[in-house]
Amino acid sequence: EAGVAQSPRYKIIEKRQSVAFWCNPISGHATLYWYQQILGQGPKLLIQFQNNGVVDDSQLPKDRFSAERLKGVDSTLKIQPAKLEDSAVYLCASSPRRGGPLHFGNGTRLTVT
Amino acid sequence: EDKVVQSPLSLVVHEGDTVTLNCSYEVTNFRSLLWYKQEKKAPTFLFMLTSSGIEKKSGRLSSILDKKELSSILNITATQTGDSAIYLCAVEAGTASKLTFGTGTRLQVTL
């Protein structure tokens, strides 16, 4: 089975610019997650979708971050405007249902200068 | 707020040694505890432990869940250089089955 696809792999932007990341989960997986992993830390959940509805976005900085999952398949995560502290790896993961092992993509490494 | 703490933060051992990694948690409505291995890229799944499956083993890796102590250990015997990675513990909790990760333990296995 094809894994979770993410793009781009790397992105370098200046602070106050905007950026968008894309994720294509494993086919048939209803649940999709975006995690932020800052160097030296564990992944932090930003948002969790069940099909195209939001289950949890309590840790998403909504003044600058937004995410959508149209049609319950692909998802995009946007940051506008970016801050230096947004430098991190953004991991997308999916699972067939809520809970259980997640399948992670290779992530997008964002550097904000 | 759900909390997952791992120890030690980092560890250097020699090939052939046995290591034990620790994970403790404070969550509301525990559902499961998962261990992942993260090398340069995406975390890869190792084990999932629940109330009905508190012990798992795969080759040289094994893990036990202690629901009374709210903790888990991951054991790796006869370590190899290929075991060098960050080991992440995550706990699934709540009606949303939210997965909260610990900071991870960085393991380095030297020759």
Coordinates of C-alpha atoms in Angstrom, one line a residue:
Chain A
E1 CA 0.0 0.0 0.0
A2 CA 1.2 3.5 -0.8
G3 CA 2.3 5.5 2.3
V4 CA 1.3 8.9 3.5
A5 CA 2.6 11.5 0.9
Q6 CA 3.7 15.0 1.9
S7 CA 5.1 17.9 0.0
P8 CA 7.3 19.8 -0.1
R9 CA 10.1 18.0 1.7
Y10 CA 11.9 21.2 2.6
K11 CA 10.9 24.9 2.7
I12 CA 12.8 28.0 3.7
I13 CA 10.9 31.2 4.1
E14 CA 11.4 34.6 5.8
K15 CA 9.4 35.6 8.8
R16 CA 6.0 37.1 8.0
Q17 CA 5.8 35.2 4.8
S18 CA 3.1 32.5 4.3
V19 CA 3.6 28.8 3.5
A20 CA 1.4 25.8 2.8
F21 CA 2.0 22.1 3.2
W22 CA 0.1 19.3 1.5
C23 CA -0.7 15.8 2.7
N24 CA -2.3 12.8 0.9
P25 CA -3.1 10.1 3.4
I26 CA -3.3 6.3 2.8
S27 CA -6.3 5.5 0.7
G28 CA -9.3 4.7 2.9
H29 CA -7.9 6.2 6.1
A30 CA -10.7 8.3 7.7
T31 CA -8.5 10.0 10.3
L32 CA -5.8 12.5 9.4
Y33 CA -3.4 14.3 11.8
W34 CA -1.0 17.2 11.5
Y35 CA 1.8 17.2 14.1
Q36 CA 4.5 19.8 14.7
Q37 CA 7.9 18.5 15.8
I38 CA 10.4 21.1 17.0
L39 CA 14.0 19.9 17.1
G40 CA 14.6 17.9 20.3
Q41 CA 11.0 17.5 21.1
G42 CA 8.3 15.0 20.5
P43 CA 5.5 15.6 18.0
K44 CA 2.8 18.0 19.1
L45 CA -0.7 17.5 17.7
L46 CA -1.9 20.6 15.8
I47 CA -5.2 19.3 14.4
Q48 CA -7.0 16.0 13.9
F49 CA -9.6 15.4 11.2
Q50 CA -12.2 12.6 11.0
N51 CA -13.2 12.5 7.4
N52 CA -13.6 16.2 6.6
G53 CA -14.6 17.3 10.1
V54 CA -12.3 18.6 12.8
V55 CA -12.1 16.4 15.9
D56 CA -9.4 18.3 17.9
D57 CA -7.7 21.6 17.1
S58 CA -7.1 22.8 20.7
Q59 CA -3.4 23.3 20.1
L60 CA -3.6 24.9 16.7
P61 CA -2.5 28.6 16.9
K62 CA -5.6 29.7 15.0
D63 CA -4.4 33.3 14.6
R64 CA -1.8 32.1 12.1
F65 CA -2.4 28.5 11.3
S66 CA -5.2 27.0 9.3
A67 CA -5.9 23.6 8.0
E68 CA -8.6 22.0 5.8
R69 CA -9.4 18.6 4.5
L70 CA -11.8 19.0 1.6
K71 CA -13.7 15.9 0.5
G72 CA -12.2 14.0 3.4
V73 CA -9.0 13.0 1.5
D74 CA -6.1 15.4 1.0
S75 CA -5.3 18.0 3.5
T76 CA -3.4 21.3 3.5
L77 CA -1.9 23.2 6.5
K78 CA -1.1 26.9 6.1
I79 CA 0.9 29.3 8.2
Q80 CA 0.3 33.0 7.7
P81 CA 2.3 34.9 8.8
A82 CA 5.2 32.7 9.8
K83 CA 7.3 33.3 12.9
L84 CA 10.8 32.2 13.7
E85 CA 9.4 29.7 16.3
D86 CA 7.5 27.9 13.6
S87 CA 10.7 26.3 12.4
A88 CA 10.0 22.6 12.8
V89 CA 9.2 19.4 10.9
Y90 CA 5.5 19.2 10.1
L91 CA 4.3 15.6 10.1
C92 CA 1.1 14.3 8.6
A93 CA -0.3 11.0 9.7
S94 CA -3.3 8.9 9.0
S95 CA -5.2 6.0 10.4
P96 CA -8.2 3.9 9.4
R97 CA -10.2 5.1 12.4
R98 CA -9.7 7.2 15.5
G99 CA -6.9 5.8 17.7
G100 CA -4.5 3.0 17.1
P101 CA -1.2 3.1 15.3
L102 CA -0.7 6.1 13.1
H103 CA 1.1 6.0 9.7
F104 CA 3.3 9.0 9.3
G105 CA 4.6 10.7 6.2
N106 CA 8.2 11.8 5.9
G107 CA 7.4 15.3 6.9
T108 CA 8.1 18.8 5.7
R109 CA 11.1 20.6 7.3
L110 CA 10.3 24.3 7.6
T111 CA 13.0 26.8 8.3
V112 CA 11.9 30.4 9.1
T113 CA 14.6 33.0 8.8
Chain B
E1 CA -3.8 18.5 30.0
D2 CA -2.5 15.1 29.0
K3 CA 1.2 14.6 29.9
V4 CA 3.7 12.0 28.8
V5 CA 7.3 11.9 30.2
Q6 CA 10.1 9.8 28.9
S7 CA 13.5 9.0 30.5
P8 CA 16.3 9.1 30.0
L9 CA 16.4 11.9 27.5
S10 CA 19.5 10.3 25.9
L11 CA 21.5 7.2 26.2
V12 CA 24.8 5.9 24.8
V13 CA 25.5 2.2 25.0
H14 CA 27.9 -0.3 23.4
E15 CA 26.7 -2.8 20.9
G16 CA 25.5 -5.9 22.7
D17 CA 24.2 -4.1 25.8
T18 CA 20.6 -4.3 27.0
V19 CA 18.7 -1.0 27.5
T20 CA 15.5 -0.1 29.2
L21 CA 13.6 3.0 28.2
N22 CA 10.9 4.5 30.4
C23 CA 7.6 6.2 29.8
S24 CA 5.1 7.6 32.4
Y25 CA 1.8 9.3 31.7
E26 CA -1.0 11.4 33.2
V27 CA -4.0 11.4 31.0
T28 CA -7.8 11.4 31.3
N29 CA -9.5 8.3 30.0
F30 CA -6.5 6.2 29.0
R31 CA -7.0 4.0 25.9
S32 CA -3.6 2.7 24.8
L33 CA 0.1 3.4 24.8
L34 CA 2.2 3.2 21.7
W35 CA 6.0 3.0 21.1
Y36 CA 7.5 4.4 17.9
K37 CA 11.1 4.5 16.5
Q38 CA 12.2 7.6 14.7
E39 CA 15.3 7.7 12.6
K40 CA 15.9 10.5 10.2
K41 CA 12.4 10.6 8.8
A42 CA 8.9 9.5 9.9
P43 CA 8.2 7.7 13.2
T44 CA 7.6 4.0 12.6
F45 CA 5.3 2.0 14.8
L46 CA 6.7 -0.6 17.2
F47 CA 4.1 -1.7 19.7
M48 CA 0.6 -0.9 21.0
L49 CA -0.3 -1.8 24.6
T50 CA -3.8 -1.7 26.0
S51 CA -5.6 -3.0 29.1
S52 CA -6.1 -6.3 27.4
G53 CA -2.6 -6.5 26.0
I54 CA 0.0 -5.3 28.5
E55 CA 3.0 -7.1 27.1
K56 CA 4.4 -7.3 23.6
K57 CA 7.5 -8.7 22.1
S58 CA 9.1 -8.7 18.7
G59 CA 12.6 -10.1 18.3
R60 CA 15.0 -8.2 20.5
L61 CA 12.4 -5.6 21.5
S62 CA 9.8 -6.0 24.2
S63 CA 7.5 -3.7 26.1
I64 CA 5.3 -3.9 29.2
L65 CA 2.5 -1.6 30.4
D66 CA 2.0 -1.1 34.1
K67 CA -1.5 0.5 34.4
K68 CA -1.2 0.7 38.2
E69 CA 2.0 2.8 38.0
L70 CA 0.8 4.6 34.8
S71 CA 4.0 3.7 33.0
S72 CA 5.6 1.5 30.4
I73 CA 9.1 0.3 29.6
L74 CA 10.7 -0.6 26.3
N75 CA 13.5 -3.1 26.5
I76 CA 16.1 -3.7 23.7
T77 CA 18.4 -6.7 24.2
A78 CA 21.7 -7.3 22.4
T79 CA 21.6 -3.8 20.9
Q80 CA 22.9 -3.2 17.4
T81 CA 24.1 0.1 15.7
G82 CA 20.9 -0.1 13.7
D83 CA 18.9 0.5 16.9
S84 CA 20.3 4.0 17.1
A85 CA 17.3 6.3 16.9
I86 CA 14.8 8.3 18.9
Y87 CA 12.2 6.2 20.7
L88 CA 8.9 7.9 21.2
C89 CA 6.2 7.0 23.6
A90 CA 2.7 8.1 22.9
V91 CA -0.6 7.7 24.8
E92 CA -4.0 7.6 23.3
A93 CA -6.7 9.1 25.5
G94 CA -10.2 10.6 25.6
T95 CA -13.2 10.3 23.4
A96 CA -11.3 11.8 20.5
S97 CA -8.5 9.2 20.9
K98 CA -6.0 12.0 21.0
L99 CA -2.4 10.8 20.8
T100 CA 0.0 12.7 23.0
F101 CA 3.8 12.1 22.5
G102 CA 6.6 12.3 25.0
T103 CA 9.8 14.1 24.2
G104 CA 11.5 10.9 23.2
T105 CA 14.7 9.1 24.3
R106 CA 17.7 9.4 21.9
L107 CA 19.6 6.1 21.9
Q108 CA 23.0 5.8 20.4
V109 CA 24.6 2.4 20.0
T110 CA 28.4 2.4 19.5
L111 CA 30.8 -0.3 18.3

